[in-house]
Amino acid sequence: DAGVTQSPTHLIKTRGQQVTLRCSPKSGHDTVSWYQQALGQGPQFIFQYYEEEERQRGNFPDRFSGHQFPNYSSELNVNALLLGDSALYLCASSWGQGNSPLHFGNGTRLTVT
Amino acid sequence: QKEVEQNSGPLSVPEGAIASLNCTYSDRGSQSFFWYRQYSGKSPELIMSIYSNGDKEDGRFTAQLNKASQYVSLLIRDSQPSDSATYLCAVSNAGGTSYGKLTFGQGTILTVHP
């Protein structure tokens, strides 16, 4: 049973560039959430996708956008990268819109130089 | 005031002892509470979930919830060096409009020494 998979594992970008991160949810899950985790901090909620629509959004600027595909996989796009965007980006999947626990992928480590 | 607060530690306990991790939250509408373990450089791993007041036990782990005090804790009995990690408390208000949105504390670093 495949868990949550994310790609790439690591990424180095330059300020001002754009980046796309990808996530495939755990088998049987239909909801994908994205989190940003800065070093030494807890994950911060970016947004959640369900039925191909953004359902919830955290306190992140419009530079952060996403998409969910019919097979439930998801992308996170970040435009006009800033140094402060350097972090571990975590994708989490769950089932439905209730309070089912989230299962996290291994994350994408983004470094902006 | 942070929405979810944890003592960042580090908390150091000897092998075989009980480790006690604490968390307070500010949103009285919170309905779901989770403890995640995160090893250095790895992703968070769910170890306990609790939804109602009282204790919930799973192996060496016991989660305790007191909604009146807005307090949730995690006890780890017979601590092992392999328990050394950062423990993240997460809270959800799934009954409102925040389905699936978890608010995390900053995490408590636990070190279990032989």
mmCIF file of C-alpha atoms in Angstrom:
data_model
loop_
_atom_site.group_PDB
_atom_site.id
_atom_site.type_symbol
_atom_site.label_atom_id
_atom_site.label_comp_id
_atom_site.label_asym_id
_atom_site.label_seq_id
_atom_site.Cartn_x
_atom_site.Cartn_y
_atom_site.Cartn_z
ATOM 1 C CA ASP A 1 0.000 0.000 0.000
ATOM 2 C CA ALA A 2 1.766 3.117 -1.247
ATOM 3 C CA GLY A 3 1.883 5.998 1.159
ATOM 4 C CA VAL A 4 2.000 9.664 0.263
ATOM 5 C CA THR A 5 4.707 10.319 -2.312
ATOM 6 C CA GLN A 6 6.264 13.677 -3.096
ATOM 7 C CA SER A 7 8.668 14.851 -5.750
ATOM 8 C CA PRO A 8 11.267 16.098 -6.018
ATOM 9 C CA THR A 9 13.031 15.351 -2.741
ATOM 10 C CA HIS A 10 15.281 18.373 -2.874
ATOM 11 C CA LEU A 11 15.254 21.493 -4.980
ATOM 12 C CA ILE A 12 17.457 24.553 -5.244
ATOM 13 C CA LYS A 13 16.067 27.669 -6.883
ATOM 14 C CA THR A 14 17.075 31.309 -7.275
ATOM 15 C CA ARG A 15 15.098 34.271 -5.982
ATOM 16 C CA GLY A 16 12.387 35.303 -8.404
ATOM 17 C CA GLN A 17 12.050 31.897 -10.006
ATOM 18 C CA GLN A 18 8.983 29.683 -9.951
ATOM 19 C CA VAL A 19 8.720 26.153 -8.597
ATOM 20 C CA THR A 20 6.241 23.276 -8.846
ATOM 21 C CA LEU A 21 6.069 20.517 -6.255
ATOM 22 C CA ARG A 22 4.097 17.319 -6.757
ATOM 23 C CA CYS A 23 2.207 14.950 -4.495
ATOM 24 C CA SER A 24 0.399 11.652 -4.870
ATOM 25 C CA PRO A 25 -1.914 10.831 -1.979
ATOM 26 C CA LYS A 26 -2.074 7.573 -0.069
ATOM 27 C CA SER A 27 -4.242 4.950 -1.742
ATOM 28 C CA GLY A 28 -7.881 5.495 -0.797
ATOM 29 C CA HIS A 29 -7.393 9.140 0.132
ATOM 30 C CA ASP A 30 -9.078 11.933 -1.799
ATOM 31 C CA THR A 31 -8.035 15.063 0.085
ATOM 32 C CA VAL A 32 -4.641 16.712 -0.146
ATOM 33 C CA SER A 33 -3.253 19.414 2.127
ATOM 34 C CA TRP A 34 0.006 21.285 1.818
ATOM 35 C CA TYR A 35 2.127 22.532 4.691
ATOM 36 C CA GLN A 36 5.288 24.605 4.955
ATOM 37 C CA GLN A 37 7.736 23.766 7.720
ATOM 38 C CA ALA A 38 10.555 26.175 8.460
ATOM 39 C CA LEU A 39 13.542 24.906 10.388
ATOM 40 C CA GLY A 40 12.734 24.452 14.069
ATOM 41 C CA GLN A 41 9.052 25.215 13.625
ATOM 42 C CA GLY A 42 5.874 23.222 13.317
ATOM 43 C CA PRO A 43 4.227 22.834 9.920
ATOM 44 C CA GLN A 44 2.093 25.770 8.752
ATOM 45 C CA PHE A 45 -1.071 25.101 6.739
ATOM 46 C CA ILE A 46 -0.961 26.456 3.175
ATOM 47 C CA PHE A 47 -4.145 25.069 1.625
ATOM 48 C CA GLN A 48 -6.280 22.002 1.112
ATOM 49 C CA TYR A 49 -7.773 20.474 -2.034
ATOM 50 C CA TYR A 50 -10.838 18.284 -2.238
ATOM 51 C CA GLU A 51 -12.819 17.414 -5.356
ATOM 52 C CA GLU A 52 -10.317 19.444 -7.387
ATOM 53 C CA GLU A 53 -11.160 22.645 -5.554
ATOM 54 C CA GLU A 54 -9.264 24.665 -2.968
ATOM 55 C CA ARG A 55 -11.357 24.264 0.176
ATOM 56 C CA GLN A 56 -9.305 25.941 2.857
ATOM 57 C CA ARG A 57 -6.410 28.353 2.759
ATOM 58 C CA GLY A 58 -3.957 29.429 5.392
ATOM 59 C CA ASN A 59 -2.242 32.768 5.728
ATOM 60 C CA PHE A 60 -0.089 32.547 2.615
ATOM 61 C CA PRO A 61 0.142 35.064 -0.241
ATOM 62 C CA ASP A 62 -1.286 34.487 -3.695
ATOM 63 C CA ARG A 63 2.198 33.541 -4.887
ATOM 64 C CA PHE A 64 1.293 30.145 -3.499
ATOM 65 C CA SER A 65 -1.191 28.309 -5.679
ATOM 66 C CA GLY A 66 -2.178 24.746 -6.258
ATOM 67 C CA HIS A 67 -4.130 22.273 -8.222
ATOM 68 C CA GLN A 68 -5.714 18.865 -7.731
ATOM 69 C CA PHE A 69 -6.172 16.434 -10.579
ATOM 70 C CA PRO A 70 -8.983 13.902 -11.136
ATOM 71 C CA ASN A 71 -6.741 11.118 -9.788
ATOM 72 C CA TYR A 72 -6.446 13.141 -6.526
ATOM 73 C CA SER A 73 -2.784 13.986 -7.038
ATOM 74 C CA SER A 74 -1.831 17.594 -6.440
ATOM 75 C CA GLU A 75 0.679 20.283 -7.287
ATOM 76 C CA LEU A 76 1.915 23.247 -5.290
ATOM 77 C CA ASN A 77 3.214 26.200 -7.270
ATOM 78 C CA VAL A 78 5.190 29.067 -5.808
ATOM 79 C CA ASN A 79 5.922 32.119 -7.939
ATOM 80 C CA ALA A 80 8.467 34.906 -7.463
ATOM 81 C CA LEU A 81 10.439 32.922 -4.912
ATOM 82 C CA LEU A 82 11.810 34.709 -1.877
ATOM 83 C CA LEU A 83 14.648 33.633 0.393
ATOM 84 C CA GLY A 84 12.030 33.138 3.117
ATOM 85 C CA ASP A 85 10.322 30.459 1.064
ATOM 86 C CA SER A 86 13.173 28.107 1.887
ATOM 87 C CA ALA A 87 11.562 25.326 3.903
ATOM 88 C CA LEU A 88 10.387 21.748 3.916
ATOM 89 C CA TYR A 89 7.124 21.466 1.998
ATOM 90 C CA LEU A 90 4.929 18.669 3.212
ATOM 91 C CA CYS A 91 1.995 17.115 1.461
ATOM 92 C CA ALA A 92 -0.574 15.305 3.571
ATOM 93 C CA SER A 93 -3.504 13.217 2.446
ATOM 94 C CA SER A 94 -6.676 12.160 4.178
ATOM 95 C CA TRP A 95 -10.111 10.812 3.392
ATOM 96 C CA GLY A 96 -13.098 13.085 3.027
ATOM 97 C CA GLN A 97 -13.796 16.363 4.727
ATOM 98 C CA GLY A 98 -14.054 15.262 8.307
ATOM 99 C CA ASN A 99 -11.397 14.974 10.942
ATOM 100 C CA SER A 100 -9.635 11.883 9.654
ATOM 101 C CA PRO A 101 -5.957 11.954 10.539
ATOM 102 C CA LEU A 102 -3.479 13.283 8.017
ATOM 103 C CA HIS A 103 -0.741 11.097 6.588
ATOM 104 C CA PHE A 104 2.337 13.007 5.493
ATOM 105 C CA GLY A 105 4.739 12.440 2.649
ATOM 106 C CA ASN A 106 8.488 12.728 3.098
ATOM 107 C CA GLY A 107 8.470 16.312 1.915
ATOM 108 C CA THR A 108 10.351 18.433 -0.565
ATOM 109 C CA ARG A 109 13.247 20.450 0.788
ATOM 110 C CA LEU A 110 13.279 23.768 -1.107
ATOM 111 C CA THR A 111 16.283 26.047 -0.876
ATOM 112 C CA VAL A 112 16.066 29.521 -2.376
ATOM 113 C CA THR A 113 19.398 31.277 -2.964
ATOM 114 C CA GLN B 1 -0.870 34.224 22.060
ATOM 115 C CA LYS B 2 -0.010 31.314 19.814
ATOM 116 C CA GLU B 3 -2.892 29.090 18.774
ATOM 117 C CA VAL B 4 -1.100 25.925 19.888
ATOM 118 C CA GLU B 5 1.703 26.139 22.410
ATOM 119 C CA GLN B 6 4.248 23.557 23.392
ATOM 120 C CA ASN B 7 7.349 23.740 25.504
ATOM 121 C CA SER B 8 10.110 23.527 22.902
ATOM 122 C CA GLY B 9 12.392 21.707 25.318
ATOM 123 C CA PRO B 10 14.636 19.952 24.949
ATOM 124 C CA LEU B 11 13.160 17.431 27.359
ATOM 125 C CA SER B 12 15.700 14.886 28.483
ATOM 126 C CA VAL B 13 14.698 11.668 30.247
ATOM 127 C CA PRO B 14 16.600 8.491 31.101
ATOM 128 C CA GLU B 15 15.809 5.242 29.342
ATOM 129 C CA GLY B 16 12.885 3.479 30.993
ATOM 130 C CA ALA B 17 11.390 6.647 32.469
ATOM 131 C CA ILE B 18 8.068 8.307 31.649
ATOM 132 C CA ALA B 19 8.246 11.264 29.289
ATOM 133 C CA SER B 20 5.462 13.829 29.662
ATOM 134 C CA LEU B 21 4.741 16.220 26.809
ATOM 135 C CA ASN B 22 2.251 19.044 27.133
ATOM 136 C CA CYS B 23 0.259 21.231 24.790
ATOM 137 C CA THR B 24 -2.280 24.028 25.226
ATOM 138 C CA TYR B 25 -4.556 25.490 22.579
ATOM 139 C CA SER B 26 -6.539 28.694 22.332
ATOM 140 C CA ASP B 27 -9.526 27.811 20.107
ATOM 141 C CA ARG B 28 -12.345 26.462 22.284
ATOM 142 C CA GLY B 29 -14.041 25.146 19.138
ATOM 143 C CA SER B 30 -11.238 22.653 18.567
ATOM 144 C CA GLN B 31 -12.558 19.134 18.209
ATOM 145 C CA SER B 32 -9.714 16.892 17.131
ATOM 146 C CA PHE B 33 -6.287 16.530 18.641
ATOM 147 C CA PHE B 34 -3.259 14.712 17.336
ATOM 148 C CA TRP B 35 0.288 13.905 18.331
ATOM 149 C CA TYR B 36 2.872 13.483 15.621
ATOM 150 C CA ARG B 37 6.455 12.304 15.976
ATOM 151 C CA GLN B 38 9.073 13.752 13.666
ATOM 152 C CA TYR B 39 12.587 12.414 13.416
ATOM 153 C CA SER B 40 15.254 14.818 12.245
ATOM 154 C CA GLY B 41 15.021 15.319 8.498
ATOM 155 C CA LYS B 42 11.886 13.208 8.205
ATOM 156 C CA SER B 43 8.175 13.909 7.879
ATOM 157 C CA PRO B 44 5.703 13.885 10.783
ATOM 158 C CA GLU B 45 4.282 10.488 11.685
ATOM 159 C CA LEU B 46 0.919 10.184 13.425
ATOM 160 C CA ILE B 47 1.187 8.368 16.748
ATOM 161 C CA MET B 48 -2.022 9.290 18.587
ATOM 162 C CA SER B 49 -5.383 10.923 17.953
ATOM 163 C CA ILE B 50 -7.929 11.882 20.603
ATOM 164 C CA TYR B 51 -11.347 13.442 20.228
ATOM 165 C CA SER B 52 -13.045 13.314 23.646
ATOM 166 C CA ASN B 53 -12.091 14.205 27.187
ATOM 167 C CA GLY B 54 -10.125 11.641 29.134
ATOM 168 C CA ASP B 55 -7.311 9.238 28.420
ATOM 169 C CA LYS B 56 -6.565 7.149 25.375
ATOM 170 C CA GLU B 57 -3.912 4.468 25.545
ATOM 171 C CA ASP B 58 -2.037 2.786 22.712
ATOM 172 C CA GLY B 59 0.870 0.621 23.746
ATOM 173 C CA ARG B 60 3.420 2.753 25.567
ATOM 174 C CA PHE B 61 1.619 5.962 24.602
ATOM 175 C CA THR B 62 -1.224 7.655 26.483
ATOM 176 C CA ALA B 63 -2.899 10.815 25.265
ATOM 177 C CA GLN B 64 -4.881 12.912 27.716
ATOM 178 C CA LEU B 65 -7.408 15.584 26.773
ATOM 179 C CA ASN B 66 -9.056 18.201 28.966
ATOM 180 C CA LYS B 67 -11.196 20.508 26.846
ATOM 181 C CA ALA B 68 -12.245 22.668 29.789
ATOM 182 C CA SER B 69 -8.603 23.494 30.445
ATOM 183 C CA GLN B 70 -7.754 23.473 26.719
ATOM 184 C CA TYR B 71 -4.954 21.090 27.437
ATOM 185 C CA VAL B 72 -3.711 17.931 25.772
ATOM 186 C CA SER B 73 -0.770 15.814 26.809
ATOM 187 C CA LEU B 74 1.178 12.767 25.721
ATOM 188 C CA LEU B 75 2.805 10.314 28.096
ATOM 189 C CA ILE B 76 5.420 7.882 26.870
ATOM 190 C CA ARG B 77 6.061 5.032 29.277
ATOM 191 C CA ASP B 78 9.284 3.001 29.339
ATOM 192 C CA SER B 79 10.990 5.582 27.124
ATOM 193 C CA GLN B 80 13.535 4.216 24.668
ATOM 194 C CA PRO B 81 16.406 5.973 22.871
ATOM 195 C CA SER B 82 14.446 5.366 19.651
ATOM 196 C CA ASP B 83 11.741 7.693 21.033
ATOM 197 C CA SER B 84 14.172 10.606 20.728
ATOM 198 C CA ALA B 85 12.488 12.939 18.256
ATOM 199 C CA THR B 86 10.420 16.111 18.013
ATOM 200 C CA TYR B 87 6.830 15.654 19.127
ATOM 201 C CA LEU B 88 4.272 17.876 17.453
ATOM 202 C CA CYS B 89 0.865 18.646 18.921
ATOM 203 C CA ALA B 90 -1.789 19.422 16.295
ATOM 204 C CA VAL B 91 -5.337 20.681 16.685
ATOM 205 C CA SER B 92 -8.242 20.756 14.238
ATOM 206 C CA ASN B 93 -11.609 22.475 14.210
ATOM 207 C CA ALA B 94 -13.199 19.981 11.867
ATOM 208 C CA GLY B 95 -16.688 20.845 12.960
ATOM 209 C CA GLY B 96 -16.513 24.321 11.535
ATOM 210 C CA THR B 97 -15.215 25.395 8.168
ATOM 211 C CA SER B 98 -11.688 24.234 8.731
ATOM 212 C CA TYR B 99 -11.938 20.639 7.619
ATOM 213 C CA GLY B 100 -8.540 19.082 7.502
ATOM 214 C CA LYS B 101 -6.704 22.204 8.597
ATOM 215 C CA LEU B 102 -4.323 21.286 11.363
ATOM 216 C CA THR B 103 -2.719 23.923 13.515
ATOM 217 C CA PHE B 104 0.582 22.698 14.882
ATOM 218 C CA GLY B 105 2.619 23.714 17.866
ATOM 219 C CA GLN B 106 6.313 24.327 17.376
ATOM 220 C CA GLY B 107 7.159 20.892 18.746
ATOM 221 C CA THR B 108 8.956 19.549 21.805
ATOM 222 C CA ILE B 109 12.357 17.971 21.335
ATOM 223 C CA LEU B 110 12.624 14.777 23.387
ATOM 224 C CA THR B 111 15.939 13.108 24.117
ATOM 225 C CA VAL B 112 16.022 9.705 25.814
ATOM 226 C CA HIS B 113 19.502 8.907 27.078
ATOM 227 C CA PRO B 114 20.717 5.386 27.890
#
